[in-house]
Amino acid sequence: MYYNKGMFQLHNDTSKPVPFRYSLRSRLLLLLVVMLLPLILFSVYQAYLSYEQLTKQILSDNARDAKEVGNNVDELIQSTADLLVAISSSQPAQEQDFGELKQWFGTVAKKYPYYKNIIYVDLDGNIRAAAYTYTKKDGKILANVSNTAYYKRSLSADGLAYGDFMLGVLSNQPVIHITYPVKKDGEKIAFVSVAFDLARLQERIVTSNITEGSEISVFDQNGTVIARTLDPSQWVGKCFKTSDIFASAAGGKKNLTAPGPDGIVRLMTFQGTDMTPWVVTVCYEEAAIRKLATNNLLNELMLFVPLLFVALIGWLWIGRDVDTRYKEARRLSLTDPKTGLGSFLKFNHDLEQDMARAKHHMQSMALLVLGVQGLREMKKGVAYEYGNELLIGIADIIRNNLSDTDFAYRFDSDEISVLLTSTDEFDAYEFAQHVADDIEKSDLLKKHDWNEQLDIAIGIAVYPLDASTADCIVQCATEALHDAKASETTKIFAYSQTQRPQKVKESAG
């Protein structure tokens, strides 16, 4: 507290400690918690079981989806394999009729645009026929592919062989080359290759009948992502050969729960394909499973809402009087019952808030303390009731002069304080003069049978001119009030006008 600290302290006449007791409101709340706790714990247990069941269900769905996508990939590759077999066993391929092959390749490539190129390659890697030719920057036509992975693999393969992920030299789009040998009289004489557009594979897995919320990725034999349902532009072409995910998939592991490259933990299921060395990965975010389990928990709790509603109604009904009494007690603690002004407790709180606000906005504020000289003596005598009426009348006058942002308080039994926001010393002095003039005009000080003269005295202190803390500004205003009471001519004193040897120390309290 900031003024006459001892006057508002409570004194206990006994040394016996006051026993601690729960309030009625607390006991009712405790009873409600005891009633609902078993139900809540049971619901949490049910949510845990729900999470376990959902996890098993998701893994089962993942396995089904992986098989579905794997079958779709196999069907897609099978149609390409049928084309390659048909070409390799054809008469133009056997007789190496390159002109006929070129015309045939061009017709097929136009009909099936996801075949970015179809080529006939001899065992030395020379392209002997192609649907499309590629001219290099030096003007020469690309005629040899012996440095490619699919060429090297096709030499040792008796059937289908698959190249690595690459950007097609013609389309600059992600492709994988699929090859098949051309044999004559049991001897390999060449191979045919299709540059398969991975956008076709991407389209096929996106349109697969998979569980909502699942994510599908397809890895090639090197751990490179060649298709993905979620953000394909970000992930297709990235290699995860050294990751735990691909190691688990390549090692034959069926399921794995681990964070992906993006840091999100997922439940993963792996499934190889029959036609290719590729691996299908089906993922489901663990957070989504937890969300489903949480929703199940909420649904469980909804079953207890009627019981909870009845309990709350009872608690509110019984606790209504408690709330009413509490609010009334709080109102009385913040309002002076006699004058209707703010209490001393509210003054302390508002002063701290106003000073903090003034400091933040770099503005000034003023504190006025108004007292009636001789009122204390009057209230001690036979004119006690008139003294109270006088204080109430002064409070009304002050209230009528306040703006919406200014407030008045019962500062002491015979004094009233006023907090003026965004106010400098001049404006505070002008406000004090208005109040003093209105009191003088009202004849409040003369309507009594008291022999002694009553006079108004007002002390003013301004932040930050006079003080920078709440304690100091109260002390400054109080001392200015004392000077006003002591003066025979001037009844309004600002602290800066008191001509004291030094200002109040900032550490005063």
PDB file of C-alpha atoms in Angstrom, residues 77-285:
ATOM      1  CA  ILE A  77       4.507 -52.960 -67.395  1.00  0.00           C
ATOM      2  CA  GLN A  78       2.984 -56.136 -68.830  1.00  0.00           C
ATOM      3  CA  SER A  79       1.425 -54.201 -71.689  1.00  0.00           C
ATOM      4  CA  THR A  80       4.818 -52.653 -72.414  1.00  0.00           C
ATOM      5  CA  ALA A  81       6.482 -56.062 -72.184  1.00  0.00           C
ATOM      6  CA  ASP A  82       3.965 -57.474 -74.676  1.00  0.00           C
ATOM      7  CA  LEU A  83       4.874 -54.687 -77.093  1.00  0.00           C
ATOM      8  CA  LEU A  84       8.613 -55.349 -76.722  1.00  0.00           C
ATOM      9  CA  VAL A  85       8.164 -59.099 -77.195  1.00  0.00           C
ATOM     10  CA  ALA A  86       6.076 -58.488 -80.300  1.00  0.00           C
ATOM     11  CA  ILE A  87       8.747 -56.207 -81.744  1.00  0.00           C
ATOM     12  CA  SER A  88      11.662 -58.514 -80.915  1.00  0.00           C
ATOM     13  CA  SER A  89       9.979 -61.532 -82.524  1.00  0.00           C
ATOM     14  CA  SER A  90       8.850 -59.636 -85.628  1.00  0.00           C
ATOM     15  CA  GLN A  91      10.399 -60.190 -89.050  1.00  0.00           C
ATOM     16  CA  PRO A  92      11.767 -56.616 -89.355  1.00  0.00           C
ATOM     17  CA  ALA A  93      13.598 -57.066 -86.046  1.00  0.00           C
ATOM     18  CA  GLN A  94      14.895 -60.521 -86.982  1.00  0.00           C
ATOM     19  CA  GLU A  95      15.984 -59.414 -90.445  1.00  0.00           C
ATOM     20  CA  GLN A  96      17.136 -56.025 -89.142  1.00  0.00           C
ATOM     21  CA  ASP A  97      14.976 -54.070 -91.563  1.00  0.00           C
ATOM     22  CA  PHE A  98      15.732 -50.732 -89.922  1.00  0.00           C
ATOM     23  CA  GLY A  99      13.576 -48.662 -92.259  1.00  0.00           C
ATOM     24  CA  GLU A 100      10.528 -50.769 -91.511  1.00  0.00           C
ATOM     25  CA  LEU A 101      11.321 -50.668 -87.776  1.00  0.00           C
ATOM     26  CA  LYS A 102      11.669 -46.882 -87.771  1.00  0.00           C
ATOM     27  CA  GLN A 103       8.280 -46.469 -89.431  1.00  0.00           C
ATOM     28  CA  TRP A 104       6.703 -48.952 -87.021  1.00  0.00           C
ATOM     29  CA  PHE A 105       8.264 -47.282 -83.961  1.00  0.00           C
ATOM     30  CA  GLY A 106       7.007 -43.875 -85.081  1.00  0.00           C
ATOM     31  CA  THR A 107       3.452 -45.147 -85.468  1.00  0.00           C
ATOM     32  CA  VAL A 108       3.439 -46.775 -82.008  1.00  0.00           C
ATOM     33  CA  ALA A 109       5.005 -43.724 -80.302  1.00  0.00           C
ATOM     34  CA  LYS A 110       2.341 -41.430 -81.731  1.00  0.00           C
ATOM     35  CA  LYS A 111      -0.440 -43.761 -80.606  1.00  0.00           C
ATOM     36  CA  TYR A 112       1.000 -44.183 -77.106  1.00  0.00           C
ATOM     37  CA  PRO A 113       2.552 -40.826 -76.130  1.00  0.00           C
ATOM     38  CA  TYR A 114       3.829 -42.174 -72.809  1.00  0.00           C
ATOM     39  CA  TYR A 115       6.431 -44.055 -74.867  1.00  0.00           C
ATOM     40  CA  LYS A 116       8.826 -41.142 -75.245  1.00  0.00           C
ATOM     41  CA  ASN A 117      10.985 -43.159 -77.635  1.00  0.00           C
ATOM     42  CA  ILE A 118      11.343 -46.687 -79.002  1.00  0.00           C
ATOM     43  CA  ILE A 119      14.788 -47.763 -80.214  1.00  0.00           C
ATOM     44  CA  TYR A 120      16.516 -50.793 -81.726  1.00  0.00           C
ATOM     45  CA  VAL A 121      20.086 -51.150 -80.385  1.00  0.00           C
ATOM     46  CA  ASP A 122      22.769 -53.559 -81.539  1.00  0.00           C
ATOM     47  CA  LEU A 123      25.162 -55.275 -79.166  1.00  0.00           C
ATOM     48  CA  ASP A 124      27.709 -52.480 -79.534  1.00  0.00           C
ATOM     49  CA  GLY A 125      25.200 -49.927 -78.261  1.00  0.00           C
ATOM     50  CA  ASN A 126      24.506 -48.353 -81.656  1.00  0.00           C
ATOM     51  CA  ILE A 127      20.971 -47.129 -82.280  1.00  0.00           C
ATOM     52  CA  ARG A 128      19.930 -48.682 -85.588  1.00  0.00           C
ATOM     53  CA  ALA A 129      16.298 -47.568 -85.601  1.00  0.00           C
ATOM     54  CA  ALA A 130      14.306 -45.100 -83.491  1.00  0.00           C
ATOM     55  CA  ALA A 131      10.913 -43.444 -83.339  1.00  0.00           C
ATOM     56  CA  TYR A 132      12.656 -40.117 -82.723  1.00  0.00           C
ATOM     57  CA  THR A 133      16.259 -39.005 -83.119  1.00  0.00           C
ATOM     58  CA  TYR A 134      18.120 -36.611 -80.871  1.00  0.00           C
ATOM     59  CA  THR A 135      20.560 -34.069 -82.245  1.00  0.00           C
ATOM     60  CA  LYS A 136      23.290 -33.021 -79.831  1.00  0.00           C
ATOM     61  CA  LYS A 137      24.624 -29.492 -79.463  1.00  0.00           C
ATOM     62  CA  ASP A 138      27.495 -30.227 -81.817  1.00  0.00           C
ATOM     63  CA  GLY A 139      24.987 -31.108 -84.530  1.00  0.00           C
ATOM     64  CA  LYS A 140      25.606 -34.837 -84.374  1.00  0.00           C
ATOM     65  CA  ILE A 141      22.783 -37.313 -83.872  1.00  0.00           C
ATOM     66  CA  LEU A 142      22.899 -39.394 -80.698  1.00  0.00           C
ATOM     67  CA  ALA A 143      23.701 -42.832 -82.109  1.00  0.00           C
ATOM     68  CA  ASN A 144      25.257 -44.843 -79.272  1.00  0.00           C
ATOM     69  CA  VAL A 145      23.957 -45.681 -75.777  1.00  0.00           C
ATOM     70  CA  SER A 146      26.695 -48.003 -74.567  1.00  0.00           C
ATOM     71  CA  ASN A 147      27.345 -45.765 -71.552  1.00  0.00           C
ATOM     72  CA  THR A 148      23.829 -46.205 -70.137  1.00  0.00           C
ATOM     73  CA  ALA A 149      22.679 -48.495 -67.341  1.00  0.00           C
ATOM     74  CA  TYR A 150      19.904 -50.037 -69.404  1.00  0.00           C
ATOM     75  CA  TYR A 151      22.378 -51.023 -72.157  1.00  0.00           C
ATOM     76  CA  LYS A 152      24.668 -52.755 -69.675  1.00  0.00           C
ATOM     77  CA  ARG A 153      21.797 -54.575 -68.003  1.00  0.00           C
ATOM     78  CA  SER A 154      20.236 -55.633 -71.305  1.00  0.00           C
ATOM     79  CA  LEU A 155      23.444 -57.391 -72.372  1.00  0.00           C
ATOM     80  CA  SER A 156      23.226 -59.801 -69.450  1.00  0.00           C
ATOM     81  CA  ALA A 157      19.441 -60.134 -69.319  1.00  0.00           C
ATOM     82  CA  ASP A 158      17.532 -62.934 -71.018  1.00  0.00           C
ATOM     83  CA  GLY A 159      14.228 -61.136 -70.542  1.00  0.00           C
ATOM     84  CA  LEU A 160      13.066 -57.731 -69.438  1.00  0.00           C
ATOM     85  CA  ALA A 161      15.694 -55.336 -68.083  1.00  0.00           C
ATOM     86  CA  TYR A 162      15.176 -51.971 -66.431  1.00  0.00           C
ATOM     87  CA  GLY A 163      17.334 -48.899 -66.568  1.00  0.00           C
ATOM     88  CA  ASP A 164      17.842 -46.204 -63.957  1.00  0.00           C
ATOM     89  CA  PHE A 165      15.727 -43.121 -63.381  1.00  0.00           C
ATOM     90  CA  MET A 166      16.783 -40.390 -65.792  1.00  0.00           C
ATOM     91  CA  LEU A 167      15.515 -37.369 -67.658  1.00  0.00           C
ATOM     92  CA  GLY A 168      14.805 -38.276 -71.267  1.00  0.00           C
ATOM     93  CA  VAL A 169      17.167 -36.643 -73.757  1.00  0.00           C
ATOM     94  CA  LEU A 170      14.224 -35.777 -75.981  1.00  0.00           C
ATOM     95  CA  SER A 171      11.424 -34.971 -73.531  1.00  0.00           C
ATOM     96  CA  ASN A 172      13.501 -33.837 -70.546  1.00  0.00           C
ATOM     97  CA  GLN A 173      10.852 -35.661 -68.498  1.00  0.00           C
ATOM     98  CA  PRO A 174      11.468 -38.461 -65.959  1.00  0.00           C
ATOM     99  CA  VAL A 175      11.691 -41.808 -67.783  1.00  0.00           C
ATOM    100  CA  ILE A 176      12.884 -45.355 -67.208  1.00  0.00           C
ATOM    101  CA  HIS A 177      14.067 -47.534 -70.090  1.00  0.00           C
ATOM    102  CA  ILE A 178      12.598 -51.014 -70.341  1.00  0.00           C
ATOM    103  CA  THR A 179      14.443 -53.411 -72.676  1.00  0.00           C
ATOM    104  CA  TYR A 180      13.942 -56.841 -74.213  1.00  0.00           C
ATOM    105  CA  PRO A 181      16.490 -58.893 -76.212  1.00  0.00           C
ATOM    106  CA  VAL A 182      16.172 -59.692 -79.914  1.00  0.00           C
ATOM    107  CA  LYS A 183      17.301 -63.261 -80.626  1.00  0.00           C
ATOM    108  CA  LYS A 184      17.841 -65.060 -83.889  1.00  0.00           C
ATOM    109  CA  ASP A 185      18.474 -68.789 -83.940  1.00  0.00           C
ATOM    110  CA  GLY A 186      18.897 -68.643 -80.168  1.00  0.00           C
ATOM    111  CA  GLU A 187      21.593 -65.977 -80.317  1.00  0.00           C
ATOM    112  CA  LYS A 188      21.120 -62.418 -79.015  1.00  0.00           C
ATOM    113  CA  ILE A 189      21.678 -59.996 -81.851  1.00  0.00           C
ATOM    114  CA  ALA A 190      20.230 -56.769 -80.409  1.00  0.00           C
ATOM    115  CA  PHE A 191      17.627 -55.416 -78.028  1.00  0.00           C
ATOM    116  CA  VAL A 192      14.647 -53.108 -78.227  1.00  0.00           C
ATOM    117  CA  SER A 193      14.047 -50.421 -75.613  1.00  0.00           C
ATOM    118  CA  VAL A 194      11.154 -48.185 -74.619  1.00  0.00           C
ATOM    119  CA  ALA A 195      11.700 -44.867 -72.822  1.00  0.00           C
ATOM    120  CA  PHE A 196       8.734 -45.186 -70.483  1.00  0.00           C
ATOM    121  CA  ASP A 197       7.277 -41.868 -69.273  1.00  0.00           C
ATOM    122  CA  LEU A 198       6.972 -42.045 -65.464  1.00  0.00           C
ATOM    123  CA  ALA A 199       4.051 -39.614 -65.614  1.00  0.00           C
ATOM    124  CA  ARG A 200       2.037 -42.615 -66.841  1.00  0.00           C
ATOM    125  CA  LEU A 201       3.072 -44.579 -63.751  1.00  0.00           C
ATOM    126  CA  GLN A 202       2.247 -41.552 -61.598  1.00  0.00           C
ATOM    127  CA  GLU A 203      -1.212 -41.347 -63.158  1.00  0.00           C
ATOM    128  CA  ARG A 204      -1.811 -45.048 -62.585  1.00  0.00           C
ATOM    129  CA  ILE A 205      -1.021 -45.030 -58.860  1.00  0.00           C
ATOM    130  CA  VAL A 206      -2.975 -41.817 -58.265  1.00  0.00           C
ATOM    131  CA  THR A 207      -6.092 -43.391 -59.763  1.00  0.00           C
ATOM    132  CA  SER A 208      -5.679 -46.611 -57.776  1.00  0.00           C
ATOM    133  CA  ASN A 209      -8.391 -47.515 -55.287  1.00  0.00           C
ATOM    134  CA  ILE A 210      -6.505 -46.827 -52.048  1.00  0.00           C
ATOM    135  CA  THR A 211      -7.466 -45.855 -48.502  1.00  0.00           C
ATOM    136  CA  GLU A 212      -8.181 -42.170 -47.988  1.00  0.00           C
ATOM    137  CA  GLY A 213      -5.241 -40.494 -46.279  1.00  0.00           C
ATOM    138  CA  SER A 214      -2.681 -43.023 -47.513  1.00  0.00           C
ATOM    139  CA  GLU A 215       0.438 -41.963 -49.390  1.00  0.00           C
ATOM    140  CA  ILE A 216       1.983 -44.146 -52.104  1.00  0.00           C
ATOM    141  CA  SER A 217       5.601 -44.115 -53.239  1.00  0.00           C
ATOM    142  CA  VAL A 218       7.338 -46.386 -55.747  1.00  0.00           C
ATOM    143  CA  PHE A 219      11.113 -46.947 -55.459  1.00  0.00           C
ATOM    144  CA  ASP A 220      13.275 -48.382 -58.214  1.00  0.00           C
ATOM    145  CA  GLN A 221      16.093 -50.841 -57.575  1.00  0.00           C
ATOM    146  CA  ASN A 222      18.442 -47.980 -56.613  1.00  0.00           C
ATOM    147  CA  GLY A 223      16.131 -46.439 -54.007  1.00  0.00           C
ATOM    148  CA  THR A 224      15.081 -43.581 -56.292  1.00  0.00           C
ATOM    149  CA  VAL A 225      11.494 -42.396 -56.037  1.00  0.00           C
ATOM    150  CA  ILE A 226       9.929 -42.884 -59.477  1.00  0.00           C
ATOM    151  CA  ALA A 227       6.304 -42.131 -58.516  1.00  0.00           C
ATOM    152  CA  ARG A 228       4.480 -40.660 -55.529  1.00  0.00           C
ATOM    153  CA  THR A 229       0.897 -39.596 -54.833  1.00  0.00           C
ATOM    154  CA  LEU A 230       1.797 -36.647 -52.567  1.00  0.00           C
ATOM    155  CA  ASP A 231       3.917 -33.763 -53.923  1.00  0.00           C
ATOM    156  CA  PRO A 232       5.465 -35.782 -56.777  1.00  0.00           C
ATOM    157  CA  SER A 233       7.345 -32.772 -58.140  1.00  0.00           C
ATOM    158  CA  GLN A 234       9.187 -32.486 -54.832  1.00  0.00           C
ATOM    159  CA  TRP A 235      10.086 -36.137 -54.344  1.00  0.00           C
ATOM    160  CA  VAL A 236      10.260 -37.934 -57.714  1.00  0.00           C
ATOM    161  CA  GLY A 237      13.898 -38.371 -58.693  1.00  0.00           C
ATOM    162  CA  LYS A 238      15.298 -38.240 -55.167  1.00  0.00           C
ATOM    163  CA  CYS A 239      17.408 -41.190 -54.104  1.00  0.00           C
ATOM    164  CA  PHE A 240      17.063 -42.792 -50.658  1.00  0.00           C
ATOM    165  CA  LYS A 241      19.366 -45.749 -51.172  1.00  0.00           C
ATOM    166  CA  THR A 242      21.111 -45.187 -47.838  1.00  0.00           C
ATOM    167  CA  SER A 243      17.952 -44.504 -45.833  1.00  0.00           C
ATOM    168  CA  ASP A 244      16.526 -46.914 -43.269  1.00  0.00           C
ATOM    169  CA  ILE A 245      13.242 -46.898 -45.164  1.00  0.00           C
ATOM    170  CA  PHE A 246      14.693 -48.249 -48.397  1.00  0.00           C
ATOM    171  CA  ALA A 247      16.989 -50.607 -46.501  1.00  0.00           C
ATOM    172  CA  SER A 248      13.932 -52.087 -44.776  1.00  0.00           C
ATOM    173  CA  ALA A 249      12.046 -52.346 -48.063  1.00  0.00           C
ATOM    174  CA  ALA A 250      14.957 -53.928 -49.932  1.00  0.00           C
ATOM    175  CA  GLY A 251      15.633 -56.259 -47.004  1.00  0.00           C
ATOM    176  CA  GLY A 252      12.199 -57.819 -47.222  1.00  0.00           C
ATOM    177  CA  LYS A 253      10.700 -56.122 -44.190  1.00  0.00           C
ATOM    178  CA  LYS A 254       6.942 -55.785 -44.457  1.00  0.00           C
ATOM    179  CA  ASN A 255       6.140 -52.982 -41.990  1.00  0.00           C
ATOM    180  CA  LEU A 256       8.010 -50.076 -40.418  1.00  0.00           C
ATOM    181  CA  THR A 257       7.081 -47.116 -38.223  1.00  0.00           C
ATOM    182  CA  ALA A 258       9.631 -44.347 -38.707  1.00  0.00           C
ATOM    183  CA  PRO A 259      10.005 -40.685 -39.673  1.00  0.00           C
ATOM    184  CA  GLY A 260      10.225 -40.030 -43.385  1.00  0.00           C
ATOM    185  CA  PRO A 261      12.601 -37.592 -45.102  1.00  0.00           C
ATOM    186  CA  ASP A 262      10.220 -34.769 -44.161  1.00  0.00           C
ATOM    187  CA  GLY A 263      10.390 -35.727 -40.461  1.00  0.00           C
ATOM    188  CA  ILE A 264       6.771 -36.941 -40.274  1.00  0.00           C
ATOM    189  CA  VAL A 265       6.358 -40.305 -38.534  1.00  0.00           C
ATOM    190  CA  ARG A 266       4.414 -42.789 -40.656  1.00  0.00           C
ATOM    191  CA  LEU A 267       3.292 -46.400 -40.602  1.00  0.00           C
ATOM    192  CA  MET A 268       4.837 -47.936 -43.728  1.00  0.00           C
ATOM    193  CA  THR A 269       4.090 -51.157 -45.573  1.00  0.00           C
ATOM    194  CA  PHE A 270       6.337 -52.479 -48.378  1.00  0.00           C
ATOM    195  CA  GLN A 271       5.330 -54.647 -51.330  1.00  0.00           C
ATOM    196  CA  GLY A 272       7.442 -55.771 -54.268  1.00  0.00           C
ATOM    197  CA  THR A 273       6.061 -56.158 -57.788  1.00  0.00           C
ATOM    198  CA  ASP A 274       6.123 -59.312 -59.897  1.00  0.00           C
ATOM    199  CA  MET A 275       7.210 -57.723 -63.168  1.00  0.00           C
ATOM    200  CA  THR A 276       9.821 -55.235 -61.936  1.00  0.00           C
ATOM    201  CA  PRO A 277      12.521 -54.842 -59.261  1.00  0.00           C
ATOM    202  CA  TRP A 278      10.568 -51.914 -57.878  1.00  0.00           C
ATOM    203  CA  VAL A 279       9.056 -51.619 -54.389  1.00  0.00           C
ATOM    204  CA  VAL A 280       5.693 -50.075 -53.559  1.00  0.00           C
ATOM    205  CA  THR A 281       5.536 -48.237 -50.221  1.00  0.00           C
ATOM    206  CA  VAL A 282       2.203 -47.329 -48.626  1.00  0.00           C
ATOM    207  CA  CYS A 283       2.368 -44.821 -45.750  1.00  0.00           C
ATOM    208  CA  TYR A 284      -0.121 -43.460 -43.242  1.00  0.00           C
ATOM    209  CA  GLU A 285       0.713 -40.650 -40.835  1.00  0.00           C
TER     210      GLU A 285
END
